[in-house]
Amino acid sequence: MELNGLRVSRETQERLQYFAALFQKWAKTINLVAPSTLGDLWDRHIADSSQVFQIHHKPTTWVDLGSGGGFPGVITAIFLAELQDGWVHLVESNHKKAAFLRTALRETHARGSVHSIRIEDAHAKIGECGAISARALTDLEGLIEYSAPWMQGKKDCRGFFHKGRDYLREIDKARGRWEFDLLEHRSAVEPESVILEISNLRRLV
């Protein structure tokens, strides 16, 4: 099996397929993603989310903000299971979604845990990390604000944020309050989308 040109082991493929089946089952009663995208689960959500790990495929400690239906947090945790190292802290304040995430991690034997708390309270509980991810949560300025307790002044922590066609405007807005290094990774799934890699974060105002 291949995702975005990356060869996926049989064990990881089976974990992803099990997750997909579990997701479809839970999505019948819980609004995990927009209903209009359920029919395109593999490309729109699973393959798209896997790009984060493909960019940063190191066995580090991740914090996934606003994990929702598990994208990209559970997908990253599934890939880490093959490495038998690294960990994903999934932050999701919605208790029904958090219950799904716990079930998904447990039944796929993925490397992660769920924190059903507000993002603003997460740093005090989780501690330091090497990478942060978020998808379909808020604009870049908001993501940076959420991520600042982990990233500000920390050279070894990077943020990986999925963004759509309006990402340039979001970058300009964020640079009004923050200084940061930026890499733009073009999406292999959505032609007009990117994954923004943020590092060396410093507050300006």
PDB file of C-alpha atoms in Angstrom:
ATOM      1  CA  MET A   1       0.000   0.000   0.000  1.00  0.00           C
ATOM      2  CA  GLU A   2       1.140   3.550  -0.765  1.00  0.00           C
ATOM      3  CA  LEU A   3       0.053   6.879   0.719  1.00  0.00           C
ATOM      4  CA  ASN A   4       1.225   9.961  -1.175  1.00  0.00           C
ATOM      5  CA  GLY A   5       3.983   7.882  -2.765  1.00  0.00           C
ATOM      6  CA  LEU A   6       5.214   6.510   0.574  1.00  0.00           C
ATOM      7  CA  ARG A   7       5.288   2.740   0.918  1.00  0.00           C
ATOM      8  CA  VAL A   8       3.312   1.689   4.005  1.00  0.00           C
ATOM      9  CA  SER A   9       4.036  -1.596   5.780  1.00  0.00           C
ATOM     10  CA  ARG A  10       1.354  -4.240   5.967  1.00  0.00           C
ATOM     11  CA  GLU A  11       1.052  -3.813   9.732  1.00  0.00           C
ATOM     12  CA  THR A  12       0.525  -0.049   9.439  1.00  0.00           C
ATOM     13  CA  GLN A  13      -1.912  -0.566   6.568  1.00  0.00           C
ATOM     14  CA  GLU A  14      -3.966  -2.909   8.742  1.00  0.00           C
ATOM     15  CA  ARG A  15      -3.983  -0.381  11.584  1.00  0.00           C
ATOM     16  CA  LEU A  16      -5.138   2.372   9.229  1.00  0.00           C
ATOM     17  CA  GLN A  17      -7.851   0.183   7.741  1.00  0.00           C
ATOM     18  CA  TYR A  18      -9.078  -0.766  11.205  1.00  0.00           C
ATOM     19  CA  PHE A  19      -9.112   2.895  12.184  1.00  0.00           C
ATOM     20  CA  ALA A  20     -11.096   3.782   9.045  1.00  0.00           C
ATOM     21  CA  ALA A  21     -13.738   1.147   9.824  1.00  0.00           C
ATOM     22  CA  LEU A  22     -13.949   2.303  13.443  1.00  0.00           C
ATOM     23  CA  PHE A  23     -14.225   5.913  12.331  1.00  0.00           C
ATOM     24  CA  GLN A  24     -17.105   5.159   9.965  1.00  0.00           C
ATOM     25  CA  LYS A  25     -18.932   3.333  12.744  1.00  0.00           C
ATOM     26  CA  TRP A  26     -18.587   6.155  15.281  1.00  0.00           C
ATOM     27  CA  ALA A  27     -19.300   8.860  12.703  1.00  0.00           C
ATOM     28  CA  LYS A  28     -22.874   7.576  12.420  1.00  0.00           C
ATOM     29  CA  THR A  29     -23.644   8.979  15.866  1.00  0.00           C
ATOM     30  CA  ILE A  30     -20.910  11.591  16.485  1.00  0.00           C
ATOM     31  CA  ASN A  31     -20.013  14.490  14.176  1.00  0.00           C
ATOM     32  CA  LEU A  32     -16.318  13.655  13.793  1.00  0.00           C
ATOM     33  CA  VAL A  33     -15.840  15.469  10.457  1.00  0.00           C
ATOM     34  CA  ALA A  34     -18.063  17.308   8.008  1.00  0.00           C
ATOM     35  CA  PRO A  35     -20.601  14.719   6.747  1.00  0.00           C
ATOM     36  CA  SER A  36     -19.934  15.761   3.132  1.00  0.00           C
ATOM     37  CA  THR A  37     -16.342  14.466   3.421  1.00  0.00           C
ATOM     38  CA  LEU A  38     -17.116  11.015   4.859  1.00  0.00           C
ATOM     39  CA  GLY A  39     -17.262   9.421   1.427  1.00  0.00           C
ATOM     40  CA  ASP A  40     -13.692  10.497   0.751  1.00  0.00           C
ATOM     41  CA  LEU A  41     -12.239   9.425   4.099  1.00  0.00           C
ATOM     42  CA  TRP A  42      -8.990   7.938   2.781  1.00  0.00           C
ATOM     43  CA  ASP A  43      -7.841  10.801   0.556  1.00  0.00           C
ATOM     44  CA  ARG A  44      -9.474  13.765   2.281  1.00  0.00           C
ATOM     45  CA  HIS A  45      -8.510  12.802   5.823  1.00  0.00           C
ATOM     46  CA  ILE A  46      -6.213   9.767   6.236  1.00  0.00           C
ATOM     47  CA  ALA A  47      -3.813  10.389   3.338  1.00  0.00           C
ATOM     48  CA  ASP A  48      -3.851  14.130   4.005  1.00  0.00           C
ATOM     49  CA  SER A  49      -3.058  13.605   7.694  1.00  0.00           C
ATOM     50  CA  SER A  50      -0.261  11.135   6.944  1.00  0.00           C
ATOM     51  CA  GLN A  51       1.720  13.930   5.282  1.00  0.00           C
ATOM     52  CA  VAL A  52       2.644  15.363   8.671  1.00  0.00           C
ATOM     53  CA  PHE A  53       4.520  12.200   9.631  1.00  0.00           C
ATOM     54  CA  GLN A  54       6.071  11.960   6.167  1.00  0.00           C
ATOM     55  CA  ILE A  55       7.516  15.460   6.642  1.00  0.00           C
ATOM     56  CA  HIS A  56       8.696  14.851  10.210  1.00  0.00           C
ATOM     57  CA  HIS A  57       9.172  11.092  10.536  1.00  0.00           C
ATOM     58  CA  LYS A  58      11.126  11.165  13.769  1.00  0.00           C
ATOM     59  CA  PRO A  59      10.147   9.280  16.945  1.00  0.00           C
ATOM     60  CA  THR A  60       9.518  12.433  18.918  1.00  0.00           C
ATOM     61  CA  THR A  61       6.844  13.572  21.381  1.00  0.00           C
ATOM     62  CA  TRP A  62       3.926  15.237  19.589  1.00  0.00           C
ATOM     63  CA  VAL A  63       1.094  17.430  20.838  1.00  0.00           C
ATOM     64  CA  ASP A  64      -1.948  17.356  18.545  1.00  0.00           C
ATOM     65  CA  LEU A  65      -4.268  20.317  19.184  1.00  0.00           C
ATOM     66  CA  GLY A  66      -8.034  20.010  18.779  1.00  0.00           C
ATOM     67  CA  SER A  67      -7.727  16.389  17.639  1.00  0.00           C
ATOM     68  CA  GLY A  68     -11.418  15.994  16.739  1.00  0.00           C
ATOM     69  CA  GLY A  69     -11.797  12.834  14.665  1.00  0.00           C
ATOM     70  CA  GLY A  70      -8.121  11.932  15.001  1.00  0.00           C
ATOM     71  CA  PHE A  71      -6.602  13.926  12.162  1.00  0.00           C
ATOM     72  CA  PRO A  72      -3.675  14.074  12.117  1.00  0.00           C
ATOM     73  CA  GLY A  73      -3.030  12.902  15.715  1.00  0.00           C
ATOM     74  CA  VAL A  74      -4.215   9.287  15.533  1.00  0.00           C
ATOM     75  CA  ILE A  75      -2.641   8.824  12.101  1.00  0.00           C
ATOM     76  CA  THR A  76       0.718  10.016  13.444  1.00  0.00           C
ATOM     77  CA  ALA A  77       0.328   7.722  16.469  1.00  0.00           C
ATOM     78  CA  ILE A  78      -0.317   4.765  14.160  1.00  0.00           C
ATOM     79  CA  PHE A  79       2.871   5.456  12.199  1.00  0.00           C
ATOM     80  CA  LEU A  80       4.836   5.782  15.454  1.00  0.00           C
ATOM     81  CA  ALA A  81       3.636   2.311  16.463  1.00  0.00           C
ATOM     82  CA  GLU A  82       5.750   0.876  13.655  1.00  0.00           C
ATOM     83  CA  LEU A  83       8.797   2.737  14.986  1.00  0.00           C
ATOM     84  CA  GLN A  84       7.998   1.542  18.525  1.00  0.00           C
ATOM     85  CA  ASP A  85       9.032   4.968  19.756  1.00  0.00           C
ATOM     86  CA  GLY A  86       7.633   8.468  20.104  1.00  0.00           C
ATOM     87  CA  TRP A  87       4.243   9.510  21.495  1.00  0.00           C
ATOM     88  CA  VAL A  88       1.278  11.709  20.569  1.00  0.00           C
ATOM     89  CA  HIS A  89      -0.644  13.699  23.174  1.00  0.00           C
ATOM     90  CA  LEU A  90      -4.070  14.352  21.658  1.00  0.00           C
ATOM     91  CA  VAL A  91      -5.867  17.370  23.134  1.00  0.00           C
ATOM     92  CA  GLU A  92      -9.651  17.325  22.655  1.00  0.00           C
ATOM     93  CA  SER A  93     -12.078  18.997  25.057  1.00  0.00           C
ATOM     94  CA  ASN A  94     -15.211  17.397  23.563  1.00  0.00           C
ATOM     95  CA  HIS A  95     -15.831  14.331  25.726  1.00  0.00           C
ATOM     96  CA  LYS A  96     -17.611  12.292  23.032  1.00  0.00           C
ATOM     97  CA  LYS A  97     -14.802  12.872  20.561  1.00  0.00           C
ATOM     98  CA  ALA A  98     -12.243  12.144  23.296  1.00  0.00           C
ATOM     99  CA  ALA A  99     -13.980   8.801  23.943  1.00  0.00           C
ATOM    100  CA  PHE A 100     -13.660   7.938  20.257  1.00  0.00           C
ATOM    101  CA  LEU A 101      -9.992   8.918  20.225  1.00  0.00           C
ATOM    102  CA  ARG A 102      -9.228   6.732  23.241  1.00  0.00           C
ATOM    103  CA  THR A 103     -10.981   3.800  21.601  1.00  0.00           C
ATOM    104  CA  ALA A 104      -9.118   4.345  18.324  1.00  0.00           C
ATOM    105  CA  LEU A 105      -5.715   4.490  20.023  1.00  0.00           C
ATOM    106  CA  ARG A 106      -6.415   1.435  22.146  1.00  0.00           C
ATOM    107  CA  GLU A 107      -7.799  -0.761  19.367  1.00  0.00           C
ATOM    108  CA  THR A 108      -5.116   0.124  16.814  1.00  0.00           C
ATOM    109  CA  HIS A 109      -2.332  -0.161  19.425  1.00  0.00           C
ATOM    110  CA  ALA A 110      -1.170   3.306  18.406  1.00  0.00           C
ATOM    111  CA  ARG A 111       1.314   5.308  20.471  1.00  0.00           C
ATOM    112  CA  GLY A 112      -0.747   8.080  22.010  1.00  0.00           C
ATOM    113  CA  SER A 113      -2.959   9.275  24.842  1.00  0.00           C
ATOM    114  CA  VAL A 114      -5.936  11.631  25.058  1.00  0.00           C
ATOM    115  CA  HIS A 115      -6.299  14.703  27.248  1.00  0.00           C
ATOM    116  CA  SER A 116      -9.904  15.866  27.471  1.00  0.00           C
ATOM    117  CA  ILE A 117      -9.007  19.406  28.529  1.00  0.00           C
ATOM    118  CA  ARG A 118      -8.895  22.897  27.078  1.00  0.00           C
ATOM    119  CA  ILE A 119      -5.884  23.648  24.896  1.00  0.00           C
ATOM    120  CA  GLU A 120      -4.966  26.549  27.175  1.00  0.00           C
ATOM    121  CA  ASP A 121      -4.514  24.082  30.056  1.00  0.00           C
ATOM    122  CA  ALA A 122      -2.587  21.449  28.106  1.00  0.00           C
ATOM    123  CA  HIS A 123       0.999  22.651  28.494  1.00  0.00           C
ATOM    124  CA  ALA A 124       0.854  22.523  32.280  1.00  0.00           C
ATOM    125  CA  LYS A 125      -0.304  18.901  32.125  1.00  0.00           C
ATOM    126  CA  ILE A 126       1.685  17.554  29.180  1.00  0.00           C
ATOM    127  CA  GLY A 127       5.014  19.365  29.493  1.00  0.00           C
ATOM    128  CA  GLU A 128       7.524  19.826  26.687  1.00  0.00           C
ATOM    129  CA  CYS A 129       7.343  18.286  23.220  1.00  0.00           C
ATOM    130  CA  GLY A 130       9.264  18.141  19.959  1.00  0.00           C
ATOM    131  CA  ALA A 131       6.421  18.766  17.506  1.00  0.00           C
ATOM    132  CA  ILE A 132       2.911  20.203  17.403  1.00  0.00           C
ATOM    133  CA  SER A 133       0.190  19.487  14.857  1.00  0.00           C
ATOM    134  CA  ALA A 134      -3.274  20.836  14.149  1.00  0.00           C
ATOM    135  CA  ARG A 135      -5.765  20.539  11.315  1.00  0.00           C
ATOM    136  CA  ALA A 136      -8.988  22.484  10.674  1.00  0.00           C
ATOM    137  CA  LEU A 137      -8.828  24.174  14.089  1.00  0.00           C
ATOM    138  CA  THR A 138      -8.318  27.947  13.675  1.00  0.00           C
ATOM    139  CA  ASP A 139      -6.257  30.454  11.710  1.00  0.00           C
ATOM    140  CA  LEU A 140      -2.448  30.472  11.846  1.00  0.00           C
ATOM    141  CA  GLU A 141      -2.278  33.319  14.358  1.00  0.00           C
ATOM    142  CA  GLY A 142      -4.576  31.383  16.679  1.00  0.00           C
ATOM    143  CA  LEU A 143      -2.558  28.188  16.224  1.00  0.00           C
ATOM    144  CA  ILE A 144       0.664  29.998  17.069  1.00  0.00           C
ATOM    145  CA  GLU A 145      -0.948  31.514  20.159  1.00  0.00           C
ATOM    146  CA  TYR A 146      -2.036  28.051  21.301  1.00  0.00           C
ATOM    147  CA  SER A 147       1.397  26.599  20.526  1.00  0.00           C
ATOM    148  CA  ALA A 148       3.473  29.374  22.119  1.00  0.00           C
ATOM    149  CA  PRO A 149       3.868  27.708  25.556  1.00  0.00           C
ATOM    150  CA  TRP A 150       5.669  24.815  23.847  1.00  0.00           C
ATOM    151  CA  MET A 151       7.400  26.672  21.014  1.00  0.00           C
ATOM    152  CA  GLN A 152       8.341  30.180  22.112  1.00  0.00           C
ATOM    153  CA  GLY A 153      12.096  30.356  22.602  1.00  0.00           C
ATOM    154  CA  LYS A 154      12.442  26.587  22.005  1.00  0.00           C
ATOM    155  CA  LYS A 155      14.629  25.821  19.006  1.00  0.00           C
ATOM    156  CA  ASP A 156      13.869  22.101  19.061  1.00  0.00           C
ATOM    157  CA  CYS A 157      10.062  22.350  18.849  1.00  0.00           C
ATOM    158  CA  ARG A 158       8.311  22.717  15.491  1.00  0.00           C
ATOM    159  CA  GLY A 159       4.702  23.256  14.480  1.00  0.00           C
ATOM    160  CA  PHE A 160       3.064  21.504  11.513  1.00  0.00           C
ATOM    161  CA  PHE A 161      -0.223  23.062  10.489  1.00  0.00           C
ATOM    162  CA  HIS A 162      -2.507  22.112   7.588  1.00  0.00           C
ATOM    163  CA  LYS A 163      -3.727  25.185   5.726  1.00  0.00           C
ATOM    164  CA  GLY A 164      -5.935  25.816   2.694  1.00  0.00           C
ATOM    165  CA  ARG A 165      -5.835  28.237  -0.217  1.00  0.00           C
ATOM    166  CA  ASP A 166      -5.967  31.362   1.977  1.00  0.00           C
ATOM    167  CA  TYR A 167      -2.759  30.500   3.819  1.00  0.00           C
ATOM    168  CA  LEU A 168      -0.737  33.485   2.554  1.00  0.00           C
ATOM    169  CA  ARG A 169      -3.155  35.933   4.138  1.00  0.00           C
ATOM    170  CA  GLU A 170      -2.940  33.968   7.398  1.00  0.00           C
ATOM    171  CA  ILE A 171       0.858  34.121   7.324  1.00  0.00           C
ATOM    172  CA  ASP A 172       0.827  37.893   6.816  1.00  0.00           C
ATOM    173  CA  LYS A 173      -1.603  38.341   9.698  1.00  0.00           C
ATOM    174  CA  ALA A 174       0.450  36.134  12.042  1.00  0.00           C
ATOM    175  CA  ARG A 175       3.663  38.012  11.226  1.00  0.00           C
ATOM    176  CA  GLY A 176       2.083  41.126  12.681  1.00  0.00           C
ATOM    177  CA  ARG A 177       2.481  39.657  16.160  1.00  0.00           C
ATOM    178  CA  TRP A 178       5.063  36.897  15.770  1.00  0.00           C
ATOM    179  CA  GLU A 179       8.451  36.273  14.243  1.00  0.00           C
ATOM    180  CA  PHE A 180       9.157  32.734  13.048  1.00  0.00           C
ATOM    181  CA  ASP A 181      10.970  30.605  10.498  1.00  0.00           C
ATOM    182  CA  LEU A 182       8.674  29.092   7.897  1.00  0.00           C
ATOM    183  CA  LEU A 183       8.769  26.188   5.448  1.00  0.00           C
ATOM    184  CA  GLU A 184       5.860  25.616   3.077  1.00  0.00           C
ATOM    185  CA  HIS A 185       5.223  21.969   2.181  1.00  0.00           C
ATOM    186  CA  ARG A 186       2.889  21.658  -0.803  1.00  0.00           C
ATOM    187  CA  SER A 187       0.108  19.153  -0.189  1.00  0.00           C
ATOM    188  CA  ALA A 188       0.225  15.953  -2.227  1.00  0.00           C
ATOM    189  CA  VAL A 189      -3.522  15.534  -1.697  1.00  0.00           C
ATOM    190  CA  GLU A 190      -5.046  19.010  -2.043  1.00  0.00           C
ATOM    191  CA  PRO A 191      -3.339  21.041  -4.841  1.00  0.00           C
ATOM    192  CA  GLU A 192      -4.113  24.441  -3.278  1.00  0.00           C
ATOM    193  CA  SER A 193      -3.256  23.423   0.276  1.00  0.00           C
ATOM    194  CA  VAL A 194      -0.016  23.340   2.252  1.00  0.00           C
ATOM    195  CA  ILE A 195       1.447  22.187   5.522  1.00  0.00           C
ATOM    196  CA  LEU A 196       3.209  25.079   7.201  1.00  0.00           C
ATOM    197  CA  GLU A 197       6.269  24.172   9.267  1.00  0.00           C
ATOM    198  CA  ILE A 198       6.904  26.788  11.947  1.00  0.00           C
ATOM    199  CA  SER A 199      10.038  27.046  14.094  1.00  0.00           C
ATOM    200  CA  ASN A 200      12.098  29.556  16.108  1.00  0.00           C
ATOM    201  CA  LEU A 201       8.980  31.304  17.368  1.00  0.00           C
ATOM    202  CA  ARG A 202       9.346  34.740  18.978  1.00  0.00           C
ATOM    203  CA  ARG A 203       6.627  37.180  20.053  1.00  0.00           C
ATOM    204  CA  LEU A 204       6.839  40.705  18.652  1.00  0.00           C
ATOM    205  CA  VAL A 205       3.968  42.414  20.487  1.00  0.00           C
TER     206      VAL A 205
END
